[in-house]
Coordinates of C-alpha atoms in Angstrom, one line a residue:
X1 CA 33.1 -164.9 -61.4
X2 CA 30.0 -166.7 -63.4
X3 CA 32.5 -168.6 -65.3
X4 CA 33.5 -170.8 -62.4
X5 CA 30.5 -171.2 -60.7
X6 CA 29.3 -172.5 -64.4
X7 CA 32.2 -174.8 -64.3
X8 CA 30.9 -176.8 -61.2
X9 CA 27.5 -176.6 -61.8
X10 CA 28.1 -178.2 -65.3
X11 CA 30.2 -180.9 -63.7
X12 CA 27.4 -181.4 -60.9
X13 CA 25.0 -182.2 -64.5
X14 CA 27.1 -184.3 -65.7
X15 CA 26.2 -186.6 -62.7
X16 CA 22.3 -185.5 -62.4
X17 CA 21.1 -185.2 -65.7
X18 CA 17.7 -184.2 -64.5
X19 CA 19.0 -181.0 -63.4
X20 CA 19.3 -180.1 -67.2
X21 CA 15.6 -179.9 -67.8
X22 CA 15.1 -178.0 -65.3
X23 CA 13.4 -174.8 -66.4
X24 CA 15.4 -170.9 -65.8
X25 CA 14.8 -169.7 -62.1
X26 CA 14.0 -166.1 -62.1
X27 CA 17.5 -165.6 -59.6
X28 CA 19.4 -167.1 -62.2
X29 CA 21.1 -164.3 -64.5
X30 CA 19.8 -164.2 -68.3
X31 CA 23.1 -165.1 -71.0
X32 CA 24.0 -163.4 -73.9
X33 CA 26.0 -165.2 -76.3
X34 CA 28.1 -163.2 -79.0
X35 CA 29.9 -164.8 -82.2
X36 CA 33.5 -164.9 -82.6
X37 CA 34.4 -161.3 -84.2
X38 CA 34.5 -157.5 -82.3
X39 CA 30.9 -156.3 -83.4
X40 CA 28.9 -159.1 -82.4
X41 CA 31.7 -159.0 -79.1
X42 CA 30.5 -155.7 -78.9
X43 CA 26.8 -155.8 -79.6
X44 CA 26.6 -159.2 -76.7
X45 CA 27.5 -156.4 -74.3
X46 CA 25.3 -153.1 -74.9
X47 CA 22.6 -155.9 -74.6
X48 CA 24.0 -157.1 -71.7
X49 CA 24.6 -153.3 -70.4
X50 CA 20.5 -152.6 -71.7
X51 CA 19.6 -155.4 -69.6
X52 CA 21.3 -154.7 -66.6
X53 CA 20.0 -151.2 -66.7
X54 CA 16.8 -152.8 -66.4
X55 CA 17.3 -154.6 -63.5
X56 CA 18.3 -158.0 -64.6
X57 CA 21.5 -159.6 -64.0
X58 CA 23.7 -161.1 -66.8
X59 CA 26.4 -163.6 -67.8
X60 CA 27.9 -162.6 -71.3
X61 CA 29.3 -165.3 -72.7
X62 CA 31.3 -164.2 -75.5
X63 CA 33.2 -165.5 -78.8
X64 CA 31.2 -168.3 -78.8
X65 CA 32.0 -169.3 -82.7
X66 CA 29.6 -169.5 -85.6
X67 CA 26.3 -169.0 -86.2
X68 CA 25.3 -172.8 -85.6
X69 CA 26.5 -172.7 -82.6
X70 CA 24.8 -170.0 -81.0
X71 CA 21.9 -170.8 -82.6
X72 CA 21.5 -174.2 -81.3
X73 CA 22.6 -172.8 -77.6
X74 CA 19.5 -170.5 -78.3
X75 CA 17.5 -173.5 -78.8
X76 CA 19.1 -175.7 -76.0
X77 CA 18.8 -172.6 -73.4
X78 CA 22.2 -172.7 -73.0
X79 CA 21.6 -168.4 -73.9
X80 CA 19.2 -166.5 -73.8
X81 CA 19.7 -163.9 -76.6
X82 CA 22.6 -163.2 -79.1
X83 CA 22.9 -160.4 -81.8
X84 CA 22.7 -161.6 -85.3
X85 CA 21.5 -160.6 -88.5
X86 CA 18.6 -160.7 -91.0
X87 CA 20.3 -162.3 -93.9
X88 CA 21.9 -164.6 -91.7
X89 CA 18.7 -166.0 -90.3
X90 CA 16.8 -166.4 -93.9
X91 CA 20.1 -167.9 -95.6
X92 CA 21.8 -169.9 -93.1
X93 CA 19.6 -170.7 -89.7
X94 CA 16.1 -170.5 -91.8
X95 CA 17.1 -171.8 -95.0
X96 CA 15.0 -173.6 -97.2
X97 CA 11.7 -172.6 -95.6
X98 CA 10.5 -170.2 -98.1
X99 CA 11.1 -166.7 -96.2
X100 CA 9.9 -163.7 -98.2
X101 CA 9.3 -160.8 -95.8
X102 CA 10.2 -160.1 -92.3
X103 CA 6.9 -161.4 -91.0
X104 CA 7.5 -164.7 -92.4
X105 CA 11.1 -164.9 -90.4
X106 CA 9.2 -163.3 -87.5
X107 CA 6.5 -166.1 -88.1
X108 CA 8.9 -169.2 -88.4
X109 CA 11.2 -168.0 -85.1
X110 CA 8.2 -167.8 -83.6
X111 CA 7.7 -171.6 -84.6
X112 CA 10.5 -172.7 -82.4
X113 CA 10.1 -170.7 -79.5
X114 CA 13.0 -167.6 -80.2
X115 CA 11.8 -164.0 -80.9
X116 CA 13.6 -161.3 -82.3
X117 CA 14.0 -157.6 -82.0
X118 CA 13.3 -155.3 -84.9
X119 CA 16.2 -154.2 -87.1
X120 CA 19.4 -152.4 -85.0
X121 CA 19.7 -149.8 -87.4
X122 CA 22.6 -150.6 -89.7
X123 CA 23.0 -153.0 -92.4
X124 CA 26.0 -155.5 -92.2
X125 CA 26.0 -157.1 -95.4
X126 CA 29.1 -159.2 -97.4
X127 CA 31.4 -158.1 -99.9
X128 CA 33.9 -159.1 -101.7
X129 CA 36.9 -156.5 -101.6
X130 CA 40.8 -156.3 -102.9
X131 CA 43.4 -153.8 -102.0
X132 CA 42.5 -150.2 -104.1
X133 CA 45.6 -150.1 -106.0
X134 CA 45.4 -153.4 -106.9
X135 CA 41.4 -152.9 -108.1
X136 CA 42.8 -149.8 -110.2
X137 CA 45.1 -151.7 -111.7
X138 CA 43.6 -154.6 -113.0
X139 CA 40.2 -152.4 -114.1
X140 CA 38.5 -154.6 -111.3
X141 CA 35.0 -152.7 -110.2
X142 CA 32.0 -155.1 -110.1
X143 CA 32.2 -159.2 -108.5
X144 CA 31.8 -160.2 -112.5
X145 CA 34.9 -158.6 -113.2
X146 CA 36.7 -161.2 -111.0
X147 CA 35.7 -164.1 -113.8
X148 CA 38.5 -162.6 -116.3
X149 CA 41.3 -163.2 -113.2
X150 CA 41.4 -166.2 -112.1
X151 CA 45.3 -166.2 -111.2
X152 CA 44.1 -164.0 -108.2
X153 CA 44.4 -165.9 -104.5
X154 CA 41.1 -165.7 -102.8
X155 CA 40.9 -165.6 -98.9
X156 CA 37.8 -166.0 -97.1
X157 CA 36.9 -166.7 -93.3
X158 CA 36.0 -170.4 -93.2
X159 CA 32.1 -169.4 -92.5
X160 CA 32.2 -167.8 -95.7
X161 CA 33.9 -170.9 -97.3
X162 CA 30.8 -173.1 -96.3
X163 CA 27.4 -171.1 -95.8
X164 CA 25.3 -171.3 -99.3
X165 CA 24.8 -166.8 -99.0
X166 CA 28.8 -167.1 -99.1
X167 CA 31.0 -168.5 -101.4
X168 CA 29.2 -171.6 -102.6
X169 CA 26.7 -169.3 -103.4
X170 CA 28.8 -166.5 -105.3
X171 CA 30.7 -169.2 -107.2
X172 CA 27.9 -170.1 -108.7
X173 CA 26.3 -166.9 -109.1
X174 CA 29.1 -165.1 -110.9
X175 CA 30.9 -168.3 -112.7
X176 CA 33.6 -167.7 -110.5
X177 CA 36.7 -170.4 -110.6
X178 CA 39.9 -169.3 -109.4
X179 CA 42.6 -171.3 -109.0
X180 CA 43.8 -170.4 -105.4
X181 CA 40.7 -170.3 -102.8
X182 CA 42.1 -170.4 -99.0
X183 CA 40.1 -170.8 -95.7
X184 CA 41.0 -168.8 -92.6
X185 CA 40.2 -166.4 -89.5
X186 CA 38.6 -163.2 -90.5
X187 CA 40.7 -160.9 -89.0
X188 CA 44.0 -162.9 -90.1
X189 CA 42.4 -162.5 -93.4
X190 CA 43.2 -158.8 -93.1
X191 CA 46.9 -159.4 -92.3
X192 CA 47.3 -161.6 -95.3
X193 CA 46.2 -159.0 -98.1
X194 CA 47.7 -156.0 -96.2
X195 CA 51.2 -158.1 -96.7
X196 CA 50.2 -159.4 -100.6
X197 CA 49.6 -163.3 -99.7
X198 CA 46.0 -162.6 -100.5
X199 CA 44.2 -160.5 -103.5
X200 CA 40.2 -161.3 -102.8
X201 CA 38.5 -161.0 -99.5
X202 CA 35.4 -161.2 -97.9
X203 CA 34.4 -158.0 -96.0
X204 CA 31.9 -157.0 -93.8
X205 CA 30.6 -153.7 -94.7
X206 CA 31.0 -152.1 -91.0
X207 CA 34.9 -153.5 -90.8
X208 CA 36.9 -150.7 -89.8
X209 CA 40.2 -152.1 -91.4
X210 CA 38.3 -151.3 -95.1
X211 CA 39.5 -147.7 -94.6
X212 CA 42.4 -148.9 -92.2
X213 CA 44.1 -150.9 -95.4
X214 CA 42.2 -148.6 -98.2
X215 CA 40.2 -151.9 -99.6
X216 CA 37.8 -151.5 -101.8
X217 CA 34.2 -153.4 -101.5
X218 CA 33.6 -154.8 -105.1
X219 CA 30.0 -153.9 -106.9
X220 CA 27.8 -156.4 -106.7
X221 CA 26.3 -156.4 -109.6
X222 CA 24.3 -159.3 -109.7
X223 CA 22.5 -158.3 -106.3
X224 CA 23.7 -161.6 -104.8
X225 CA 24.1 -160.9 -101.1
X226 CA 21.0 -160.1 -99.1
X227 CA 20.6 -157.1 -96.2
X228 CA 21.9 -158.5 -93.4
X229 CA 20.3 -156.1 -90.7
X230 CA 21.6 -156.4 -87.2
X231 CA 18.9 -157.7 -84.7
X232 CA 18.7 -159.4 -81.2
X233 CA 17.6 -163.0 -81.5
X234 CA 16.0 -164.1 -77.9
X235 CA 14.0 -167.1 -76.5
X236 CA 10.1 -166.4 -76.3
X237 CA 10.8 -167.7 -72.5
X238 CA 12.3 -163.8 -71.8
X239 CA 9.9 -161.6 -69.9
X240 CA 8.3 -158.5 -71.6
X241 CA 10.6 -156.1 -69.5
X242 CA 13.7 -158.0 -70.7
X243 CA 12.4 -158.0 -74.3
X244 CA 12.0 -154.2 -73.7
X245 CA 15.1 -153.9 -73.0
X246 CA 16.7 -154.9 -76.0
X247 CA 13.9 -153.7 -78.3
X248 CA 15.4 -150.2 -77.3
X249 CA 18.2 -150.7 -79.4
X250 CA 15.9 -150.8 -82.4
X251 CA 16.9 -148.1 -85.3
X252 CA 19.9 -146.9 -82.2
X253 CA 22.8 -147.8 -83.8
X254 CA 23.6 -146.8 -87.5
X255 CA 26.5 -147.6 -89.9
X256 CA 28.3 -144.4 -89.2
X257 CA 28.2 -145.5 -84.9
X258 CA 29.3 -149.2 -85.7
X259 CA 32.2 -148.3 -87.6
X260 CA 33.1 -146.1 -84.8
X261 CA 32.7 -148.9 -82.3
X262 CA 34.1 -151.6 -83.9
X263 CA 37.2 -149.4 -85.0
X264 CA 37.6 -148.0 -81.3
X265 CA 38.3 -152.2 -80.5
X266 CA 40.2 -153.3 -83.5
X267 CA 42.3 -150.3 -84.3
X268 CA 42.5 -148.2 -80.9
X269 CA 42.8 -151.5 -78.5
X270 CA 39.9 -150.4 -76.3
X271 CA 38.0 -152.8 -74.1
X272 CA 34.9 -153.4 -75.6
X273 CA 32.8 -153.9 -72.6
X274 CA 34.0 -150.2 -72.6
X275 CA 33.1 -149.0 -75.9
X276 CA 29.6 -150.0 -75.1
X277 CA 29.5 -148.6 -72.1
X278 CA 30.3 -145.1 -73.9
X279 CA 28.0 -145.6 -76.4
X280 CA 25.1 -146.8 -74.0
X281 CA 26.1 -143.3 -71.9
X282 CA 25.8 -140.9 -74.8
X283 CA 22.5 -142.5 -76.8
X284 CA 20.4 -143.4 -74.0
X285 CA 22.1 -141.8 -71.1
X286 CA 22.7 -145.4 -68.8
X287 CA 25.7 -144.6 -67.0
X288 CA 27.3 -148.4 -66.6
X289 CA 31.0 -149.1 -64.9
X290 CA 31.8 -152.3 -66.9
X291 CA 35.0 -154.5 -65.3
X292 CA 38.0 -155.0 -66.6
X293 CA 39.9 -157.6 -65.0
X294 CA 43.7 -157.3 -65.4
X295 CA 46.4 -159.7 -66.3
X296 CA 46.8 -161.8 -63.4
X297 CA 43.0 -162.1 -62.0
X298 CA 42.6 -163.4 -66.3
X299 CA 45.7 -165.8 -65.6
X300 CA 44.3 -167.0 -62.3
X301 CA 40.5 -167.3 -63.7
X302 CA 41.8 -168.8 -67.2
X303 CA 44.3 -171.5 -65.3
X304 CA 41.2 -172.8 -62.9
X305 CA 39.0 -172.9 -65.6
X306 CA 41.7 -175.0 -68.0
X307 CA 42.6 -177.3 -65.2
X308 CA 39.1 -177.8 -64.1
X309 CA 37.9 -179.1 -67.7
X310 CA 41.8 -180.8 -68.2
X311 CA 41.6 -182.9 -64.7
X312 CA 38.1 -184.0 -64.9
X313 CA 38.0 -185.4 -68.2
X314 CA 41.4 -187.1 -67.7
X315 CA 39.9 -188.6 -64.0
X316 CA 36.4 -189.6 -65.8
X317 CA 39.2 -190.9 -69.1
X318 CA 41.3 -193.2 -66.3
X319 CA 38.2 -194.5 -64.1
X320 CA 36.7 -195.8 -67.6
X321 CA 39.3 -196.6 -70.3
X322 CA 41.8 -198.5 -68.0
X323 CA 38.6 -201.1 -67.6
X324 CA 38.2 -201.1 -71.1
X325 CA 41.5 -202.2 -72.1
X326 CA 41.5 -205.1 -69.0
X327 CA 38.4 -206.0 -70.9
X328 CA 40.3 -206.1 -74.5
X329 CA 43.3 -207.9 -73.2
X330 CA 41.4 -210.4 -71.6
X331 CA 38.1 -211.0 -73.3
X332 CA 39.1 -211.9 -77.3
X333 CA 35.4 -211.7 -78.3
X334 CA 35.8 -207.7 -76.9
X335 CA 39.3 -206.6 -78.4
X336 CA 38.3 -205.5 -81.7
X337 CA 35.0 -203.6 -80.1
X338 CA 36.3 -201.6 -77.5
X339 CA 39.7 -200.8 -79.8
X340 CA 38.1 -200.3 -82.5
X341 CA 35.5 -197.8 -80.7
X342 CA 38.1 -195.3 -79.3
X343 CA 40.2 -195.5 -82.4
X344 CA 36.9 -194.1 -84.2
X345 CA 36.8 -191.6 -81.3
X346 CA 39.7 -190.2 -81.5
X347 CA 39.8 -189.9 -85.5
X348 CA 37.3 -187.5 -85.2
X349 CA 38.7 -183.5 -85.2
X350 CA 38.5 -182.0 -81.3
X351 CA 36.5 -179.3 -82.7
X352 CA 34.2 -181.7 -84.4
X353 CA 33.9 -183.6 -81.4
X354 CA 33.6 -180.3 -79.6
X355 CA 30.8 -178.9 -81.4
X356 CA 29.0 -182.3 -81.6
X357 CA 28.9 -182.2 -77.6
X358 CA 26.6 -179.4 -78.1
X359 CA 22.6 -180.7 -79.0
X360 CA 23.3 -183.2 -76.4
X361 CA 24.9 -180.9 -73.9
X362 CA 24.5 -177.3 -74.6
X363 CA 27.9 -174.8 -74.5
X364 CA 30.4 -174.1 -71.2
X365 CA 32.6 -176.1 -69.9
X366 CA 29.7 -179.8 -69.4
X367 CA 30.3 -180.8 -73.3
X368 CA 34.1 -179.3 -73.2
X369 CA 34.4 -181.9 -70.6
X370 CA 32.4 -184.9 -72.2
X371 CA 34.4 -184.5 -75.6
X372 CA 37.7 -184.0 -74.3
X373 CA 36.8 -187.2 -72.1
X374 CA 35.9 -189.3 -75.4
X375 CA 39.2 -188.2 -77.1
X376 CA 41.5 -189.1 -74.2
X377 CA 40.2 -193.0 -73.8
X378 CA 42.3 -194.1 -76.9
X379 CA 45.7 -193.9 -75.3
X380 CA 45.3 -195.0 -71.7
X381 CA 42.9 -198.4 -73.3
X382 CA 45.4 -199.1 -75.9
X383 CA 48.5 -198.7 -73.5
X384 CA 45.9 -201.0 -70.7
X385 CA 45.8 -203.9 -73.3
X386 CA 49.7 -203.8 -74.3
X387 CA 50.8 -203.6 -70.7
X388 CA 48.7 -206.3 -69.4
X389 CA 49.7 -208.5 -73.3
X390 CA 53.4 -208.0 -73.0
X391 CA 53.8 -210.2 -69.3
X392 CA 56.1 -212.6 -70.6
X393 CA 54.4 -216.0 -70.7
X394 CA 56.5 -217.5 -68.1
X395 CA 55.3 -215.5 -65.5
X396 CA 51.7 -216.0 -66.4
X397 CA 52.4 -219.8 -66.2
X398 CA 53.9 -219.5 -62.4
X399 CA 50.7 -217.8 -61.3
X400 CA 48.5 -220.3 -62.8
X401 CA 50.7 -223.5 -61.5
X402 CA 50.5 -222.0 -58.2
X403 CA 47.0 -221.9 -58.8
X404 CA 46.4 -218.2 -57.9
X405 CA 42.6 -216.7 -58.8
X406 CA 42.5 -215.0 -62.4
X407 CA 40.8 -211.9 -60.0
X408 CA 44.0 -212.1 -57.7
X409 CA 46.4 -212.6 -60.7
X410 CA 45.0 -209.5 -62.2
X411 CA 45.0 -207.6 -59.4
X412 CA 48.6 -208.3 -57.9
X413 CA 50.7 -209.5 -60.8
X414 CA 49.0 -208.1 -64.5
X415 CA 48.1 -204.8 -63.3
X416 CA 51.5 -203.5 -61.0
X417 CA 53.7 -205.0 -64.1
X418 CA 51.4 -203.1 -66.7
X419 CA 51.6 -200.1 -65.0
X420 CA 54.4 -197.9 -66.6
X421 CA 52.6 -198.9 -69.8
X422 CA 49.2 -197.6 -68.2
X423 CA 51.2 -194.4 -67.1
X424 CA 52.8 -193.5 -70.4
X425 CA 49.0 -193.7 -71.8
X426 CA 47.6 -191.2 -68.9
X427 CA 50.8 -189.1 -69.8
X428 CA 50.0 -189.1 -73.7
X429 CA 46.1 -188.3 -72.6
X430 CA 46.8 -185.8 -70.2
X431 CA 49.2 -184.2 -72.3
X432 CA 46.8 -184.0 -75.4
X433 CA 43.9 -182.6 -73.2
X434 CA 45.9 -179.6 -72.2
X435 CA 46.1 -178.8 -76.2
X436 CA 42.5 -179.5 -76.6
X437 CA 40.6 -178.0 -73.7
X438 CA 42.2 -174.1 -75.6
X439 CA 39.1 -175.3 -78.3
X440 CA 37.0 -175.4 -75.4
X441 CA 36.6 -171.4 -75.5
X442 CA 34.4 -171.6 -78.7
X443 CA 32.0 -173.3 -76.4
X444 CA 32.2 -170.8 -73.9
X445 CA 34.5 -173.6 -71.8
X446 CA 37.2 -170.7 -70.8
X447 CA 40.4 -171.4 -70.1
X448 CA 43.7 -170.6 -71.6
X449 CA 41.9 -170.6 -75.5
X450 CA 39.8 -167.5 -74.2
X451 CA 43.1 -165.0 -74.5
X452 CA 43.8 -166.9 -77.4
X453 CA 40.8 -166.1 -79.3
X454 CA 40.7 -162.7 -78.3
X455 CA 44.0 -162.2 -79.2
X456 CA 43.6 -163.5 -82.7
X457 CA 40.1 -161.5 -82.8
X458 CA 42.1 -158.0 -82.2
X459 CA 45.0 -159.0 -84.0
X460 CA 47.0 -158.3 -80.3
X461 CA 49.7 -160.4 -79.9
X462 CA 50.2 -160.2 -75.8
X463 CA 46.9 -161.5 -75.8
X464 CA 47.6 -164.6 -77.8
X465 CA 50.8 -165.1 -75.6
X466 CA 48.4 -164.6 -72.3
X467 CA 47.3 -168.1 -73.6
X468 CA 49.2 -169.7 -75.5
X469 CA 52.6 -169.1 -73.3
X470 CA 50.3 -170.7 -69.7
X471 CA 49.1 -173.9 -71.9
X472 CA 52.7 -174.9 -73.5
X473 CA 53.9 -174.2 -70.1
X474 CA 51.2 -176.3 -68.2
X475 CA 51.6 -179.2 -70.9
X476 CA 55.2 -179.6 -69.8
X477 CA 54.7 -179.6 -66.2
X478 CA 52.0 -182.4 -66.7
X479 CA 54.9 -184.4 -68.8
X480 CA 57.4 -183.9 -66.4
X481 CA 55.0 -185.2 -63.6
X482 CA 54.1 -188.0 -65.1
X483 CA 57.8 -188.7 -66.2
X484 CA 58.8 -188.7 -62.6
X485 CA 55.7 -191.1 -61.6
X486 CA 56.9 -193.3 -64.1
X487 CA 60.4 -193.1 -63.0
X488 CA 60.1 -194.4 -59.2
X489 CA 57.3 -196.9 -60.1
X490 CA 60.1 -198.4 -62.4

């Protein structure tokens, strides 16, 4: 499993940082990175399929998160190629450079080292939608038409929410101000206006559930949203044959065959590993037997992978912050520093921290590990320093009359009489990690978040249990060992 032996190797990095500048050795199998929802899911593995067909061997790495983040694995060389699309590139990734045409995209990829395929075939642009009925009844046709409602609640996937081609850019555009305008998952999205919480979506054109839920995608009449033709994005790095390989996919796949895919995933439940294996069968005749693990090789790969990132960042946590708060009890000049620096740590969101980790770091499990280690100092250095404080006086005056070392005082009197203090702080660390390291998927970390995201992905709730169930169940185990620790060093 690539996963694992990713795991170590990253850990093995984070000790030789040299290694991480080392260039691609032609053994070592290209990666394909795929966003977050089912068709990029889906179009990471026919390219993965494509390029094992051609003799290459490959590491799909798959629901990655947004757009920045695969992007700047592309540019790391954390991947090697990932499906995105047109519109994307010249709004988002490209933005503010002036692109006109498709040669002067090709031309400023080309700048920074990534080349691209030409266009997949179908066109996967935004739209704004709302529930037919509802449309009907409100005369609602055209995105301008939205202006004279603004008692409608808007839902949009929290890309949307940010990215100037989304709604920033539609806001402004139409005049839109509603008065209720949510963030959330894409595919929960879907939930929330099938049940009425929601009125205004943002759709992607090939989503299945538009006919599932009989939406209707809204005119847009002012031309806002660009064509966002599907492409393979790649690292000028990838041999001509590889870059063959997924140029085959060019004008292969139209609206009409995405639907189909992305429906047989989301609506049917099919693996999509499997999906594109059918499709890759019956266009270009590659016969491929994708695996499938079941339930409990996923539980066994997912629980090493989650107490791999988990244990080392809580060892790497213990080794440094229990030195740090010594150095804060007993150094005044250094208290409000080294406090004051893992209280700023750990005010910063996990995901933040998460995706932060990644310029420095690239994705997998090496920057899962880093942030997660930042995050947990706060506890065990501020637990250090109130242990080693709260010695009553008198005993601190013994050790000096008897005229004991300050080395030897620390080390045989401060430290064994701060130690329940020290172990509550691992316990709130350790504890806290296990919750984190499930954000350590959208790096392509594993773990238990992998289910998780799946699971919220195809709106399948045994998956999100597959997860979530192993991680509340692992975060009491850690209590309870700590809580007996505790107990007999008492």
């Amino acid at each position: 499993m690539w996963r694992s032996i990713y795991v170590y190797a990253w850990c093995l990095t984070l000790l030789s940082p040299g290694v991480l500048a080392q260039s691609q050795s032609q053994t070592q199998p290209l990666t394909i990175g795929s966003k977050l929802y089912t068709e990029n899911v889906l179009l990471g593995h026919l390219a993965a399929q494509s390029l094992e067909e051609a003799g290459y061997s490959t590491f799909h790495n798959e629901q990655l998160g947004g757009t920045r983040i695969l992007w700047n694995a592309l540019l790391s060389g954390g991947i090697d190629v990932y499906p995105d699309y047109t519109g994307t590139i010249t709004e988002e990734i490209l933005a503010g450079q002036g692109i006109s045409s498709r040669q002067d995209m090709v031309t400023a990829l080309s700048a920074v080292g990534v080349g691209v395929t030409g266009n997949i075939g179908f066109n996967n642009t935004y739209a704004l939608g709302m529930r037919r009925e509802q449309a009907e009844a409100l005369g609602i046709e055209t995105i301008s038409d939205l202006r004279a409602h603004t008692d409608l609640r808007f839902g949009f996937s929290n890309e949307f929410m940010e990215r100037q081609d989304g709604w920033p850019g539609v806001r402004a555009e139409y005049g839109l101000a509603p008065l209720s305008v949510t963030g959330l998952d894409h595919a929960l999205a879907y939930r929330g206006i099938a049940s009425g919480n929601i009125d205004v979506l943002d759709l992607y054109s090939t989503d299945p559930e538009i006919a599932f839920y009989d939406l209707v995608a809204l005119i847009d009449d002012q031309q806002f949203f660009p064509d966002y033709d599907a492409v393979f994005l790649y690292r000028d790095t990838l041999s001509p044959a590889a870059a063959a390989a997924l140029e085959r996919f060019t004008g292969a796949i139209d609206e009409t065959a995405m639907i189909a895919m992305n429906a047989a995933v989301k609506l049917d439940q099919r693996d999509d590993a499997m999906v594109a294996g059918d499709f890759m069968s019956s266009r270009f005749g590659v016969v491929s037997e994708p695996s499938s693990s079941g339930l409990w090789p996923r539980f066994v790969q997912n629980t090493l992978d989650h107490l791999t990132l988990v244990s080392i960042s809580l060892g790497m946590a213990i080794l440094v912050a229990i030195p740090m708060g010594v150095l804060a009890a007993k150094v005044r000049s250094l208290e409000s520093v080294l406090l004051g620096i893992s209280s700023v740590l750990q005010t910063i969101p996990s995901l933040a921290l998460l995706v932060l980790m990644i310029p420095l770091f690239g994705i997998g499990a090496l920057p899962a590990i880093v942030a997660m280690f930042l995050y947990s100092l706060l506890p065990i250095v501020r637990n250090t320093h109130a242990g080693i404080r709260q010695i009553p006086a008198t005993v601190m005056e013994s050790a000096w009359a008897l005229g004991l070392p300050n080395s030897l005082i620390l080390r045989r009197i401060e430290l064994p009489m701060a130690i329940p203090s020290i172990l509550s702080g691992i316990k709130i660390s350790a504890v806290m990690n296990v919750g984190v390291a499930t954000l350590g998927a959208l790096i392509g970390a594993g773990g238990y978040g992998q289910p998780i995201l799946t699971g919220i992905r195809l709106d399948n709730t045994a998956l999100i249990l597959e997860g979530a169930i192993p991680a509340a169940v692992l975060a009491l185990l850690v209590q309870g060992f700590f809580d007996r620790v505790e107990k007999r060093i008492r």
